[in-house]
């Protein structure tokens, strides 16, 4: 079994919204064209829809591609600010956990999300 070292993983965020029907091959193409990265690198490639309530994360797992997909029932993902012309940016692990965890990137407060009652 190959040792997985999270410190070696880079995280790339596509700033252009995608259609959530995009599958492995299309997302691999975005990883190559938007980020100029090898999709087989083991890095994480994040893609959001226009409403920012869905995210797909593409990554290579030693012998095949994986897509992690999340749909929010309430609220939206907050993305970091980027220059208008930037199609993609690199994140650090802290930014990734805040985005996925619903933490406001400006003030550290929890953003509105679905809460199950009862």
PDB file of C-alpha atoms in Angstrom:
ATOM      1  CA  UNK A   1       0.000   0.000   0.000  1.00  0.00           C
ATOM      2  CA  UNK A   2       1.327   3.426  -0.960  1.00  0.00           C
ATOM      3  CA  UNK A   3       1.676   5.977   1.832  1.00  0.00           C
ATOM      4  CA  UNK A   4      -0.564   9.016   1.335  1.00  0.00           C
ATOM      5  CA  UNK A   5       0.994  12.281   2.498  1.00  0.00           C
ATOM      6  CA  UNK A   6      -1.527  15.128   2.695  1.00  0.00           C
ATOM      7  CA  UNK A   7       1.258  17.716   2.848  1.00  0.00           C
ATOM      8  CA  UNK A   8       2.221  16.776  -0.728  1.00  0.00           C
ATOM      9  CA  UNK A   9      -1.315  17.344  -2.052  1.00  0.00           C
ATOM     10  CA  UNK A  10      -2.063  20.638  -3.745  1.00  0.00           C
ATOM     11  CA  UNK A  11      -5.615  21.969  -3.959  1.00  0.00           C
ATOM     12  CA  UNK A  12      -6.882  23.766  -7.045  1.00  0.00           C
ATOM     13  CA  UNK A  13     -10.200  25.627  -7.315  1.00  0.00           C
ATOM     14  CA  UNK A  14     -11.791  26.325 -10.689  1.00  0.00           C
ATOM     15  CA  UNK A  15     -13.336  29.818 -10.540  1.00  0.00           C
ATOM     16  CA  UNK A  16     -15.512  29.200 -13.603  1.00  0.00           C
ATOM     17  CA  UNK A  17     -18.790  27.446 -12.712  1.00  0.00           C
ATOM     18  CA  UNK A  18     -19.330  24.060 -14.326  1.00  0.00           C
ATOM     19  CA  UNK A  19     -22.391  21.990 -15.140  1.00  0.00           C
ATOM     20  CA  UNK A  20     -22.703  19.209 -12.572  1.00  0.00           C
ATOM     21  CA  UNK A  21     -23.273  16.643 -15.317  1.00  0.00           C
ATOM     22  CA  UNK A  22     -19.562  16.924 -16.142  1.00  0.00           C
ATOM     23  CA  UNK A  23     -17.898  13.601 -15.506  1.00  0.00           C
ATOM     24  CA  UNK A  24     -14.377  12.251 -15.188  1.00  0.00           C
ATOM     25  CA  UNK A  25     -13.079  13.033 -18.680  1.00  0.00           C
ATOM     26  CA  UNK A  26     -14.398  16.604 -18.753  1.00  0.00           C
ATOM     27  CA  UNK A  27     -13.066  17.361 -15.268  1.00  0.00           C
ATOM     28  CA  UNK A  28      -9.692  15.850 -16.227  1.00  0.00           C
ATOM     29  CA  UNK A  29      -9.623  18.197 -19.220  1.00  0.00           C
ATOM     30  CA  UNK A  30     -10.327  21.188 -16.965  1.00  0.00           C
ATOM     31  CA  UNK A  31      -7.514  20.113 -14.627  1.00  0.00           C
ATOM     32  CA  UNK A  32      -5.145  20.154 -17.602  1.00  0.00           C
ATOM     33  CA  UNK A  33      -6.323  23.346 -19.312  1.00  0.00           C
ATOM     34  CA  UNK A  34      -7.328  25.579 -16.386  1.00  0.00           C
ATOM     35  CA  UNK A  35      -4.530  24.637 -13.997  1.00  0.00           C
ATOM     36  CA  UNK A  36      -1.889  23.253 -16.377  1.00  0.00           C
ATOM     37  CA  UNK A  37      -1.639  20.261 -14.029  1.00  0.00           C
ATOM     38  CA  UNK A  38      -1.469  16.518 -14.577  1.00  0.00           C
ATOM     39  CA  UNK A  39      -4.754  15.014 -13.335  1.00  0.00           C
ATOM     40  CA  UNK A  40      -2.758  11.904 -12.316  1.00  0.00           C
ATOM     41  CA  UNK A  41      -0.761  13.979  -9.811  1.00  0.00           C
ATOM     42  CA  UNK A  42      -2.978  13.082  -6.848  1.00  0.00           C
ATOM     43  CA  UNK A  43      -3.856  16.739  -6.298  1.00  0.00           C
ATOM     44  CA  UNK A  44      -7.439  17.853  -5.594  1.00  0.00           C
ATOM     45  CA  UNK A  45      -9.374  19.738  -8.263  1.00  0.00           C
ATOM     46  CA  UNK A  46     -12.519  21.544  -7.042  1.00  0.00           C
ATOM     47  CA  UNK A  47     -15.415  22.511  -9.298  1.00  0.00           C
ATOM     48  CA  UNK A  48     -18.582  24.364  -8.251  1.00  0.00           C
ATOM     49  CA  UNK A  49     -21.860  25.001 -10.030  1.00  0.00           C
ATOM     50  CA  UNK A  50     -23.158  28.511 -10.781  1.00  0.00           C
ATOM     51  CA  UNK A  51     -25.401  28.594  -7.672  1.00  0.00           C
ATOM     52  CA  UNK A  52     -22.447  27.429  -5.503  1.00  0.00           C
ATOM     53  CA  UNK A  53     -24.593  24.821  -3.757  1.00  0.00           C
ATOM     54  CA  UNK A  54     -22.813  21.833  -5.319  1.00  0.00           C
ATOM     55  CA  UNK A  55     -19.176  20.837  -5.520  1.00  0.00           C
ATOM     56  CA  UNK A  56     -17.247  18.074  -7.242  1.00  0.00           C
ATOM     57  CA  UNK A  57     -13.695  17.238  -6.269  1.00  0.00           C
ATOM     58  CA  UNK A  58     -11.662  15.194  -8.729  1.00  0.00           C
ATOM     59  CA  UNK A  59      -8.598  13.271  -7.594  1.00  0.00           C
ATOM     60  CA  UNK A  60      -6.442  10.363  -8.663  1.00  0.00           C
ATOM     61  CA  UNK A  61      -6.298   7.518  -6.141  1.00  0.00           C
ATOM     62  CA  UNK A  62      -3.332   5.325  -7.167  1.00  0.00           C
ATOM     63  CA  UNK A  63      -5.250   3.245  -9.711  1.00  0.00           C
ATOM     64  CA  UNK A  64      -8.247   5.304 -10.769  1.00  0.00           C
ATOM     65  CA  UNK A  65     -10.057   8.606 -10.617  1.00  0.00           C
ATOM     66  CA  UNK A  66     -12.498   9.478  -7.853  1.00  0.00           C
ATOM     67  CA  UNK A  67     -15.133  12.189  -7.728  1.00  0.00           C
ATOM     68  CA  UNK A  68     -16.356  13.405  -4.361  1.00  0.00           C
ATOM     69  CA  UNK A  69     -19.696  15.191  -4.811  1.00  0.00           C
ATOM     70  CA  UNK A  70     -21.642  17.273  -2.300  1.00  0.00           C
ATOM     71  CA  UNK A  71     -25.024  18.985  -2.648  1.00  0.00           C
ATOM     72  CA  UNK A  72     -26.047  21.479   0.028  1.00  0.00           C
ATOM     73  CA  UNK A  73     -29.675  21.335   1.135  1.00  0.00           C
ATOM     74  CA  UNK A  74     -29.513  24.979   2.294  1.00  0.00           C
ATOM     75  CA  UNK A  75     -26.983  27.770   1.901  1.00  0.00           C
ATOM     76  CA  UNK A  76     -24.069  28.133  -0.465  1.00  0.00           C
ATOM     77  CA  UNK A  77     -20.344  27.585  -0.565  1.00  0.00           C
ATOM     78  CA  UNK A  78     -18.334  30.788  -0.223  1.00  0.00           C
ATOM     79  CA  UNK A  79     -15.402  31.008  -2.583  1.00  0.00           C
ATOM     80  CA  UNK A  80     -12.320  33.145  -2.015  1.00  0.00           C
ATOM     81  CA  UNK A  81     -11.848  36.390  -3.903  1.00  0.00           C
ATOM     82  CA  UNK A  82      -9.832  36.114  -7.083  1.00  0.00           C
ATOM     83  CA  UNK A  83      -8.842  38.445  -9.873  1.00  0.00           C
ATOM     84  CA  UNK A  84     -11.547  38.601 -12.519  1.00  0.00           C
ATOM     85  CA  UNK A  85      -9.333  37.045 -15.202  1.00  0.00           C
ATOM     86  CA  UNK A  86      -8.236  34.093 -13.066  1.00  0.00           C
ATOM     87  CA  UNK A  87      -9.882  30.848 -14.151  1.00  0.00           C
ATOM     88  CA  UNK A  88      -8.381  28.890 -11.296  1.00  0.00           C
ATOM     89  CA  UNK A  89      -6.561  29.469  -8.024  1.00  0.00           C
ATOM     90  CA  UNK A  90      -4.625  27.345  -5.582  1.00  0.00           C
ATOM     91  CA  UNK A  91      -5.957  26.907  -2.039  1.00  0.00           C
ATOM     92  CA  UNK A  92      -4.350  25.753   1.162  1.00  0.00           C
ATOM     93  CA  UNK A  93      -5.819  23.026   3.363  1.00  0.00           C
ATOM     94  CA  UNK A  94      -7.265  25.558   5.831  1.00  0.00           C
ATOM     95  CA  UNK A  95      -9.202  27.312   3.057  1.00  0.00           C
ATOM     96  CA  UNK A  96     -10.543  23.973   1.807  1.00  0.00           C
ATOM     97  CA  UNK A  97     -11.856  22.944   5.228  1.00  0.00           C
ATOM     98  CA  UNK A  98     -13.482  26.360   5.736  1.00  0.00           C
ATOM     99  CA  UNK A  99     -15.182  26.275   2.336  1.00  0.00           C
ATOM    100  CA  UNK A 100     -16.498  22.725   2.771  1.00  0.00           C
ATOM    101  CA  UNK A 101     -17.366  23.302   6.451  1.00  0.00           C
ATOM    102  CA  UNK A 102     -19.446  26.408   5.822  1.00  0.00           C
ATOM    103  CA  UNK A 103     -17.173  28.905   7.541  1.00  0.00           C
ATOM    104  CA  UNK A 104     -17.215  32.502   6.285  1.00  0.00           C
ATOM    105  CA  UNK A 105     -13.771  33.201   4.825  1.00  0.00           C
ATOM    106  CA  UNK A 106     -13.889  36.869   5.886  1.00  0.00           C
ATOM    107  CA  UNK A 107     -14.946  36.652   9.532  1.00  0.00           C
ATOM    108  CA  UNK A 108     -14.706  32.980  10.556  1.00  0.00           C
ATOM    109  CA  UNK A 109     -18.411  32.671  11.405  1.00  0.00           C
ATOM    110  CA  UNK A 110     -20.517  29.715  10.358  1.00  0.00           C
ATOM    111  CA  UNK A 111     -22.609  30.387   7.260  1.00  0.00           C
ATOM    112  CA  UNK A 112     -26.254  29.376   6.921  1.00  0.00           C
ATOM    113  CA  UNK A 113     -26.595  25.640   6.277  1.00  0.00           C
ATOM    114  CA  UNK A 114     -29.215  22.941   6.633  1.00  0.00           C
ATOM    115  CA  UNK A 115     -29.831  21.725  10.186  1.00  0.00           C
ATOM    116  CA  UNK A 116     -31.935  18.667  10.890  1.00  0.00           C
ATOM    117  CA  UNK A 117     -34.516  19.393  13.592  1.00  0.00           C
ATOM    118  CA  UNK A 118     -35.536  16.747  16.093  1.00  0.00           C
TER     119      UNK A 118
END
